[in-house]
Short mmCIF file of C-alpha atoms and ligand atoms in Angstrom, two decimals:
data_model
loop_
_atom_site.label_atom_id
_atom_site.label_comp_id
_atom_site.label_asym_id
_atom_site.label_seq_id
_atom_site.Cartn_x
_atom_site.Cartn_y
_atom_site.Cartn_z
CA MET A 1058 46.98 -57.94 -6.05
CA VAL A 1059 45.93 -58.21 -9.62
CA SER A 1060 48.76 -57.31 -11.97
CA ARG A 1061 48.65 -53.69 -12.85
CA PRO A 1062 50.18 -53.23 -16.27
CA HIS A 1063 51.41 -49.82 -17.16
CA THR A 1064 49.27 -48.24 -19.78
CA SER A 1065 51.05 -44.94 -20.01
CA VAL A 1066 51.43 -43.44 -23.39
CA GLY A 1067 53.46 -40.73 -25.04
CA VAL A 1068 55.17 -37.94 -23.19
CA ALA A 1069 53.46 -38.84 -19.96
CA VAL A 1070 55.79 -41.77 -19.58
CA ALA A 1071 58.90 -39.65 -19.21
CA VAL A 1072 57.21 -37.41 -16.71
CA ALA A 1073 55.94 -40.41 -14.85
CA ALA A 1074 59.32 -42.04 -14.64
CA ALA A 1075 60.67 -38.99 -12.90
CA SER A 1076 57.81 -38.53 -10.50
CA ALA A 1077 56.35 -41.94 -9.95
CA LEU A 1078 54.77 -42.29 -6.58
CA VAL A 1079 56.00 -45.45 -4.98
CA LEU A 1080 52.85 -47.15 -4.32
CA ALA A 1081 50.33 -49.63 -4.82
CA ALA A 1082 47.02 -50.88 -3.96
CA CYS A 1083 47.37 -54.11 -2.06
CA GLY A 1084 50.92 -53.41 -1.02
CA SER A 1085 52.93 -54.52 -4.00
CA GLY A 1086 53.69 -53.64 -7.55
CA ALA A 1087 55.03 -50.56 -9.14
CA SER A 1088 53.24 -47.70 -10.67
CA ALA A 1089 53.65 -44.58 -12.64
CA ASP A 1090 51.56 -41.62 -13.59
CA SER A 1091 49.73 -42.24 -16.76
CA GLY A 1092 48.08 -39.81 -19.06
CA SER A 1093 45.03 -40.45 -21.08
CA SER A 1094 44.03 -38.07 -23.76
CA ALA A 1095 41.22 -37.84 -26.18
CA GLY A 1096 42.43 -38.55 -29.67
CA ASN A 1097 42.68 -36.06 -32.49
CA GLY A 1098 43.12 -33.02 -30.33
CA SER A 1099 39.63 -33.07 -28.91
CA SER A 1100 39.76 -30.52 -26.13
CA GLY A 1101 36.54 -31.39 -24.32
CA SER A 1102 36.18 -29.43 -21.12
CA GLY A 1103 39.77 -29.21 -20.01
CA SER A 1104 41.63 -31.71 -17.91
CA ILE A 1105 41.58 -33.24 -14.43
CA THR A 1106 43.93 -35.14 -12.18
CA VAL A 1107 42.85 -38.33 -10.42
CA TYR A 1108 44.65 -39.66 -7.37
CA ASN A 1109 44.00 -43.33 -7.85
CA ALA A 1110 44.29 -46.14 -5.32
CA GLN A 1111 42.05 -48.50 -7.23
CA HIS A 1112 43.75 -51.13 -9.36
CA GLU A 1113 45.50 -49.29 -12.17
CA SER A 1114 44.04 -51.40 -14.96
CA LEU A 1115 40.45 -50.83 -13.82
CA THR A 1116 40.84 -47.06 -13.43
CA GLN A 1117 42.58 -46.84 -16.79
CA GLU A 1118 39.64 -48.58 -18.42
CA TRP A 1119 37.25 -46.10 -16.82
CA VAL A 1120 39.37 -43.11 -17.68
CA ASP A 1121 39.91 -44.14 -21.31
CA ALA A 1122 36.20 -44.62 -21.86
CA PHE A 1123 35.40 -41.36 -20.08
CA THR A 1124 37.89 -39.38 -22.16
CA LYS A 1125 36.59 -40.93 -25.34
CA GLN A 1126 33.06 -39.91 -24.44
CA THR A 1127 33.70 -36.44 -23.08
CA GLY A 1128 37.02 -35.26 -24.46
CA ILE A 1129 38.14 -34.40 -20.93
CA LYS A 1130 41.79 -35.31 -20.42
CA VAL A 1131 42.66 -37.23 -17.28
CA THR A 1132 46.02 -37.59 -15.59
CA VAL A 1133 46.18 -40.50 -13.19
CA ARG A 1134 48.54 -40.62 -10.23
CA ASN A 1135 48.63 -44.03 -8.64
CA GLY A 1136 49.27 -44.95 -5.01
CA SER A 1137 47.77 -46.95 -2.16
CA ASP A 1138 44.69 -45.93 -0.22
CA THR A 1139 46.54 -44.52 2.78
CA GLU A 1140 49.47 -43.07 0.87
CA LEU A 1141 47.13 -40.97 -1.21
CA SER A 1142 44.67 -40.08 1.54
CA ASN A 1143 47.60 -38.91 3.69
CA GLN A 1144 48.99 -36.97 0.76
CA ILE A 1145 45.66 -35.25 0.10
CA VAL A 1146 45.29 -34.28 3.77
CA GLN A 1147 48.84 -32.95 3.76
CA GLU A 1148 48.33 -30.98 0.55
CA GLY A 1149 44.98 -29.59 1.66
CA GLU A 1150 43.56 -26.87 -0.55
CA ALA A 1151 46.78 -26.86 -2.56
CA SER A 1152 46.28 -30.42 -3.76
CA PRO A 1153 46.44 -30.85 -7.53
CA ALA A 1154 43.94 -33.67 -7.25
CA ASP A 1155 40.45 -33.19 -8.62
CA VAL A 1156 39.16 -36.72 -7.92
CA PHE A 1157 40.18 -39.40 -5.42
CA LEU A 1158 39.38 -43.05 -6.15
CA THR A 1159 40.13 -45.77 -3.57
CA GLU A 1160 40.10 -49.52 -3.14
CA ASN A 1161 38.37 -49.31 0.24
CA SER A 1162 36.32 -46.72 2.07
CA PRO A 1163 38.33 -45.90 5.24
CA ALA A 1164 40.67 -43.69 3.20
CA MET A 1165 37.64 -41.81 1.87
CA THR A 1166 36.41 -41.22 5.40
CA GLN A 1167 39.82 -39.83 6.36
CA VAL A 1168 39.62 -37.23 3.58
CA GLU A 1169 35.98 -36.48 4.36
CA ASN A 1170 36.80 -35.94 8.04
CA ALA A 1171 39.49 -33.48 6.98
CA GLY A 1172 36.77 -31.47 5.24
CA LEU A 1173 38.37 -31.85 1.83
CA PHE A 1174 35.52 -33.39 -0.15
CA ALA A 1175 32.89 -31.34 -2.03
CA ASP A 1176 29.30 -32.61 -2.18
CA VAL A 1177 28.85 -35.25 -4.88
CA ASP A 1178 26.29 -34.23 -7.51
CA LYS A 1179 22.82 -35.51 -6.81
CA ALA A 1180 22.60 -37.06 -10.30
CA THR A 1181 25.55 -39.28 -9.35
CA LEU A 1182 24.22 -40.17 -5.91
CA ASP A 1183 20.87 -41.08 -7.46
CA GLN A 1184 22.65 -43.78 -9.48
CA VAL A 1185 24.06 -45.48 -6.38
CA PRO A 1186 21.93 -47.43 -3.86
CA ALA A 1187 22.07 -45.94 -0.36
CA GLY A 1188 23.88 -48.96 1.10
CA PHE A 1189 26.91 -48.27 -1.09
CA ARG A 1190 27.56 -44.67 -0.14
CA PRO A 1191 27.71 -42.58 3.03
CA SER A 1192 24.58 -40.61 3.95
CA THR A 1193 26.68 -37.43 4.01
CA GLY A 1194 26.91 -37.43 0.20
CA LYS A 1195 30.55 -36.38 0.39
CA TRP A 1196 31.72 -39.35 -1.65
CA THR A 1197 30.16 -42.33 -3.34
CA GLY A 1198 30.75 -46.04 -3.76
CA ILE A 1199 32.03 -46.95 -7.22
CA ALA A 1200 32.52 -50.73 -6.89
CA ALA A 1201 32.48 -53.40 -4.21
CA ARG A 1202 34.56 -56.38 -3.13
CA SER A 1203 33.76 -59.30 -0.88
CA THR A 1204 35.79 -60.90 1.84
CA VAL A 1205 36.42 -64.61 1.19
CA LEU A 1206 38.41 -67.42 2.80
CA VAL A 1207 40.28 -69.25 0.08
CA TYR A 1208 41.41 -72.76 0.95
CA ASP A 1209 43.52 -75.61 -0.34
CA LYS A 1210 40.98 -78.10 -1.66
CA ARG A 1211 43.52 -80.91 -1.31
CA LYS A 1212 43.89 -80.39 2.43
CA VAL A 1213 40.65 -78.95 3.76
CA GLN A 1214 37.18 -80.38 3.28
CA GLU A 1215 34.25 -77.99 3.07
CA ASN A 1216 32.79 -79.25 6.35
CA GLN A 1217 36.08 -78.44 8.11
CA LEU A 1218 35.93 -74.75 7.18
CA PRO A 1219 35.20 -72.21 9.95
CA ALA A 1220 31.57 -71.04 10.24
CA SER A 1221 32.71 -67.53 11.21
CA MET A 1222 35.77 -65.41 10.57
CA LEU A 1223 35.96 -65.09 14.36
CA ASP A 1224 36.73 -68.83 14.55
CA LEU A 1225 40.14 -68.15 13.01
CA ALA A 1226 41.14 -66.89 16.48
CA LYS A 1227 40.67 -70.37 17.95
CA PRO A 1228 43.74 -72.46 18.85
CA GLU A 1229 42.87 -75.10 16.26
CA TRP A 1230 43.53 -72.55 13.51
CA LYS A 1231 47.07 -71.83 14.63
CA GLY A 1232 49.39 -71.71 11.62
CA ARG A 1233 46.54 -72.60 9.29
CA TRP A 1234 45.53 -69.26 7.79
CA ALA A 1235 47.21 -66.44 5.96
CA ALA A 1236 46.56 -62.75 5.45
CA SER A 1237 48.20 -59.53 4.22
CA PRO A 1238 47.76 -57.22 7.24
CA SER A 1239 49.77 -54.35 5.76
CA GLY A 1240 47.28 -53.89 2.92
CA ALA A 1241 44.28 -51.59 2.81
CA ASP A 1242 42.11 -54.55 1.82
CA PHE A 1243 42.72 -56.48 5.02
CA GLN A 1244 42.58 -53.34 7.15
CA ALA A 1245 39.10 -52.61 5.76
CA ILE A 1246 37.99 -56.06 6.91
CA VAL A 1247 39.31 -55.24 10.40
CA SER A 1248 37.50 -51.90 10.31
CA ALA A 1249 34.26 -53.74 9.66
CA LEU A 1250 34.97 -56.10 12.53
CA LEU A 1251 35.57 -53.08 14.76
CA GLU A 1252 32.29 -51.48 13.69
CA LEU A 1253 30.31 -54.70 14.09
CA LYS A 1254 31.81 -56.20 17.27
CA GLY A 1255 33.53 -53.32 19.06
CA GLU A 1256 37.07 -52.61 20.20
CA ALA A 1257 37.49 -55.31 22.84
CA ALA A 1258 36.44 -58.15 20.52
CA THR A 1259 38.55 -56.74 17.68
CA ASN A 1260 41.57 -56.46 19.94
CA GLU A 1261 41.10 -60.04 21.06
CA TRP A 1262 40.79 -61.31 17.48
CA LEU A 1263 43.89 -59.39 16.36
CA THR A 1264 45.90 -60.70 19.29
CA ALA A 1265 44.93 -64.25 18.35
CA MET A 1266 45.74 -63.48 14.74
CA LYS A 1267 49.30 -62.56 15.72
CA THR A 1268 49.67 -66.11 17.08
CA ASN A 1269 47.62 -67.94 14.45
CA ALA A 1270 48.16 -66.29 11.09
CA LYS A 1271 50.98 -66.49 8.58
CA VAL A 1272 51.69 -63.04 7.24
CA TYR A 1273 52.21 -62.32 3.55
CA LYS A 1274 52.59 -59.12 1.60
CA GLY A 1275 49.75 -58.86 -0.86
CA ASN A 1276 46.57 -60.89 -1.23
CA SER A 1277 47.71 -62.63 -4.39
CA THR A 1278 50.86 -63.78 -2.59
CA ALA A 1279 48.73 -65.20 0.20
CA MET A 1280 46.51 -67.01 -2.33
CA LYS A 1281 49.59 -68.39 -4.10
CA ALA A 1282 50.78 -69.78 -0.77
CA VAL A 1283 47.47 -71.61 -0.40
CA ASN A 1284 47.71 -72.92 -3.93
CA SER A 1285 51.24 -74.20 -3.40
CA GLY A 1286 50.37 -75.95 -0.15
CA GLU A 1287 52.33 -73.58 2.07
CA VAL A 1288 49.30 -72.69 4.18
CA GLU A 1289 45.79 -74.14 4.26
CA THR A 1290 43.66 -71.00 3.98
CA ALA A 1291 43.88 -67.24 3.42
CA LEU A 1292 41.51 -64.37 4.22
CA ILE A 1293 41.45 -62.15 1.16
CA TYR A 1294 39.10 -60.47 -1.30
CA HIS A 1295 37.24 -62.44 -3.90
CA TYR A 1296 38.59 -60.93 -7.12
CA TYR A 1297 42.10 -62.32 -6.64
CA PHE A 1298 40.65 -65.77 -7.20
CA TYR A 1299 38.43 -64.88 -10.16
CA GLY A 1300 41.11 -62.80 -11.80
CA ASP A 1301 43.55 -65.69 -11.69
CA GLN A 1302 40.93 -68.14 -12.90
CA ALA A 1303 40.20 -65.89 -15.87
CA LYS A 1304 43.88 -65.84 -16.82
CA THR A 1305 45.78 -69.12 -16.53
CA GLY A 1306 44.42 -70.33 -13.19
CA GLU A 1307 47.95 -71.36 -12.30
CA ASN A 1308 47.84 -69.67 -8.89
CA SER A 1309 44.40 -70.94 -7.94
CA VAL A 1310 44.05 -74.42 -9.46
CA ASN A 1311 44.02 -76.02 -5.99
CA VAL A 1312 42.00 -73.22 -4.40
CA GLY A 1313 38.38 -73.21 -3.27
CA THR A 1314 36.36 -70.20 -2.08
CA HIS A 1315 34.46 -70.11 1.21
CA TYR A 1316 32.04 -67.24 1.75
CA PHE A 1317 31.06 -66.86 5.39
CA LYS A 1318 27.64 -65.32 4.61
CA ASN A 1319 25.10 -65.11 7.51
CA GLN A 1320 25.98 -61.43 8.18
CA ASP A 1321 29.28 -62.62 9.59
CA PRO A 1322 32.09 -60.03 9.89
CA GLY A 1323 33.87 -62.29 7.38
CA ALA A 1324 31.04 -61.69 4.90
CA PHE A 1325 31.95 -57.99 4.83
CA VAL A 1326 31.56 -56.33 1.46
CA SER A 1327 33.91 -53.36 1.13
CA VAL A 1328 33.03 -50.31 -0.90
CA SER A 1329 35.55 -48.64 -3.20
CA GLY A 1330 35.03 -44.91 -3.13
CA GLY A 1331 35.15 -41.89 -5.38
CA GLY A 1332 35.03 -38.22 -4.37
CA VAL A 1333 35.63 -34.73 -5.73
CA LEU A 1334 38.05 -32.57 -3.80
CA THR A 1335 37.23 -29.05 -2.70
CA SER A 1336 40.58 -28.03 -4.19
CA SER A 1337 39.46 -28.98 -7.70
CA LYS A 1338 39.90 -26.23 -10.26
CA ASN A 1339 37.60 -28.08 -12.66
CA ALA A 1340 34.82 -29.38 -10.44
CA ALA A 1341 32.37 -29.82 -13.30
CA ALA A 1342 34.71 -32.21 -15.11
CA ALA A 1343 35.58 -33.95 -11.83
CA GLN A 1344 31.90 -34.48 -11.06
CA SER A 1345 31.27 -35.79 -14.54
CA LEU A 1346 33.93 -38.49 -14.07
CA LEU A 1347 32.13 -39.76 -10.93
CA ARG A 1348 28.83 -39.64 -12.81
CA PHE A 1349 30.39 -41.67 -15.62
CA ILE A 1350 31.93 -44.31 -13.34
CA THR A 1351 28.68 -44.85 -11.44
CA GLY A 1352 26.66 -44.74 -14.66
CA LYS A 1353 25.78 -47.61 -16.92
CA ALA A 1354 28.94 -47.52 -19.08
CA GLY A 1355 31.24 -47.27 -16.07
CA GLN A 1356 29.51 -50.08 -14.21
CA GLU A 1357 29.56 -52.27 -17.31
CA VAL A 1358 33.35 -52.07 -17.15
CA LEU A 1359 32.98 -53.96 -13.85
CA GLN A 1360 30.41 -56.35 -15.25
CA LYS A 1361 32.26 -57.26 -18.43
CA GLY A 1362 35.93 -56.48 -17.77
CA THR A 1363 38.69 -58.32 -15.97
CA SER A 1364 38.59 -56.58 -12.60
CA PHE A 1365 36.00 -59.04 -11.17
CA GLU A 1366 34.93 -56.38 -8.69
CA TYR A 1367 31.20 -55.98 -8.15
CA ALA A 1368 29.12 -53.44 -10.07
CA ILE A 1369 26.91 -51.67 -7.55
CA ALA A 1370 25.19 -48.82 -9.38
CA SER A 1371 22.81 -48.01 -12.24
CA ASP A 1372 21.19 -51.46 -11.90
CA VAL A 1373 24.10 -53.12 -13.72
CA PRO A 1374 24.35 -56.74 -12.60
CA ALA A 1375 27.59 -58.32 -11.37
CA ASN A 1376 29.93 -60.19 -13.64
CA PRO A 1377 28.13 -63.54 -14.11
CA ALA A 1378 31.23 -65.44 -12.91
CA LEU A 1379 30.70 -64.07 -9.39
CA VAL A 1380 28.39 -65.13 -6.59
CA PRO A 1381 25.58 -62.51 -6.81
CA LEU A 1382 25.96 -59.72 -4.25
CA LYS A 1383 22.60 -60.46 -2.64
CA ASP A 1384 23.64 -64.06 -1.99
CA LEU A 1385 26.68 -63.01 0.00
CA GLN A 1386 24.51 -62.14 3.03
CA ALA A 1387 26.90 -59.34 3.95
CA PRO A 1388 26.56 -57.57 7.31
CA THR A 1389 25.10 -54.07 7.14
CA VAL A 1390 27.95 -51.63 7.71
CA ASP A 1391 27.73 -47.88 7.19
CA PRO A 1392 30.85 -47.14 5.15
CA ALA A 1393 31.05 -43.69 6.81
CA LYS A 1394 31.68 -45.38 10.17
CA LEU A 1395 34.74 -47.39 9.13
CA ASN A 1396 37.68 -46.06 11.06
CA SER A 1397 41.19 -46.50 9.73
CA ALA A 1398 43.05 -44.73 12.55
CA THR A 1399 41.79 -47.00 15.33
CA VAL A 1400 42.37 -50.08 13.15
CA THR A 1401 45.98 -49.10 12.56
CA ASP A 1402 46.46 -48.49 16.27
CA LEU A 1403 44.97 -51.84 17.26
CA MET A 1404 46.94 -53.72 14.62
CA THR A 1405 50.15 -52.02 15.67
CA LYS A 1406 49.42 -52.86 19.29
CA ALA A 1407 48.84 -56.51 18.31
CA GLY A 1408 52.22 -56.57 16.54
CA LEU A 1409 50.71 -56.99 13.08
CA LEU A 1410 52.04 -53.72 11.60
FE1 LIG B 1803 43.01 -55.40 -3.69
#
């Protein structure tokens, strides 16, 4: 995962230290609650709590800009997709969360299926193209990320790369690819495979993966292993590469990116989600955060910041360093259909979890 620096300030730090959720998007890193307040005592319209499974630094950028614009105070509690979706379901109507933000959409669907999301305001939905949100309107996409096979340019020539993600199940790829199966990122890719190819094909691919893949914890760890020559390729999300390149490039200097394109399951573009909980005591402020994130200013954080995730809404183009979204030739997948429970079962059965 991208490093997630703590940005907590003031009193919130002490509170956070005592109550930090052990967590983390992408299966590594530490986190703490962090408070963000409007300066100079601006009261705005009260305060809200966000359960955040997106990368901490990205959400903090959104929240800081939102608070500055609206005066609404935001408390962020960080965790991974499934940790927080499970927590929300467990807390039910008693949840202190007003807004839930994820890295990937299966966790959103879990909360939606539990009946815990309010309808997203139409003004927000209108900012987001239909392909990046479920037709139910119970949550919305806020950003997107692409699957990519990173490879060691010293060892693998472009013409030796697999045409399809499904090829990684072939015997010739034994020991030659890496992944982080415990993370929500990889599990979202499997959920797309399940939706596109069905349970039998997914089961077969996962069984072959158990034999063929080297397992790492965290996408950035897998990419580092490629860079250091430990393994030839890794199936991860794109922003780990671009994020490293934008810093020192030390963990990706030997790494190339291979996009499967051609509507391949490996060309899956995952949607990060945002939703307002029915338990919210300040639904107007919660809705306004989603409207802000999917609006021009929120999407420009994606375009111009260091997250390297894709902007998807309000006609804001992607960060120019990235392959344009339309060129990725992603398969059409309804985010509402991505099923995390079956994926976890199949991966457990295959010995990957
Ligand atoms: Fe990630």
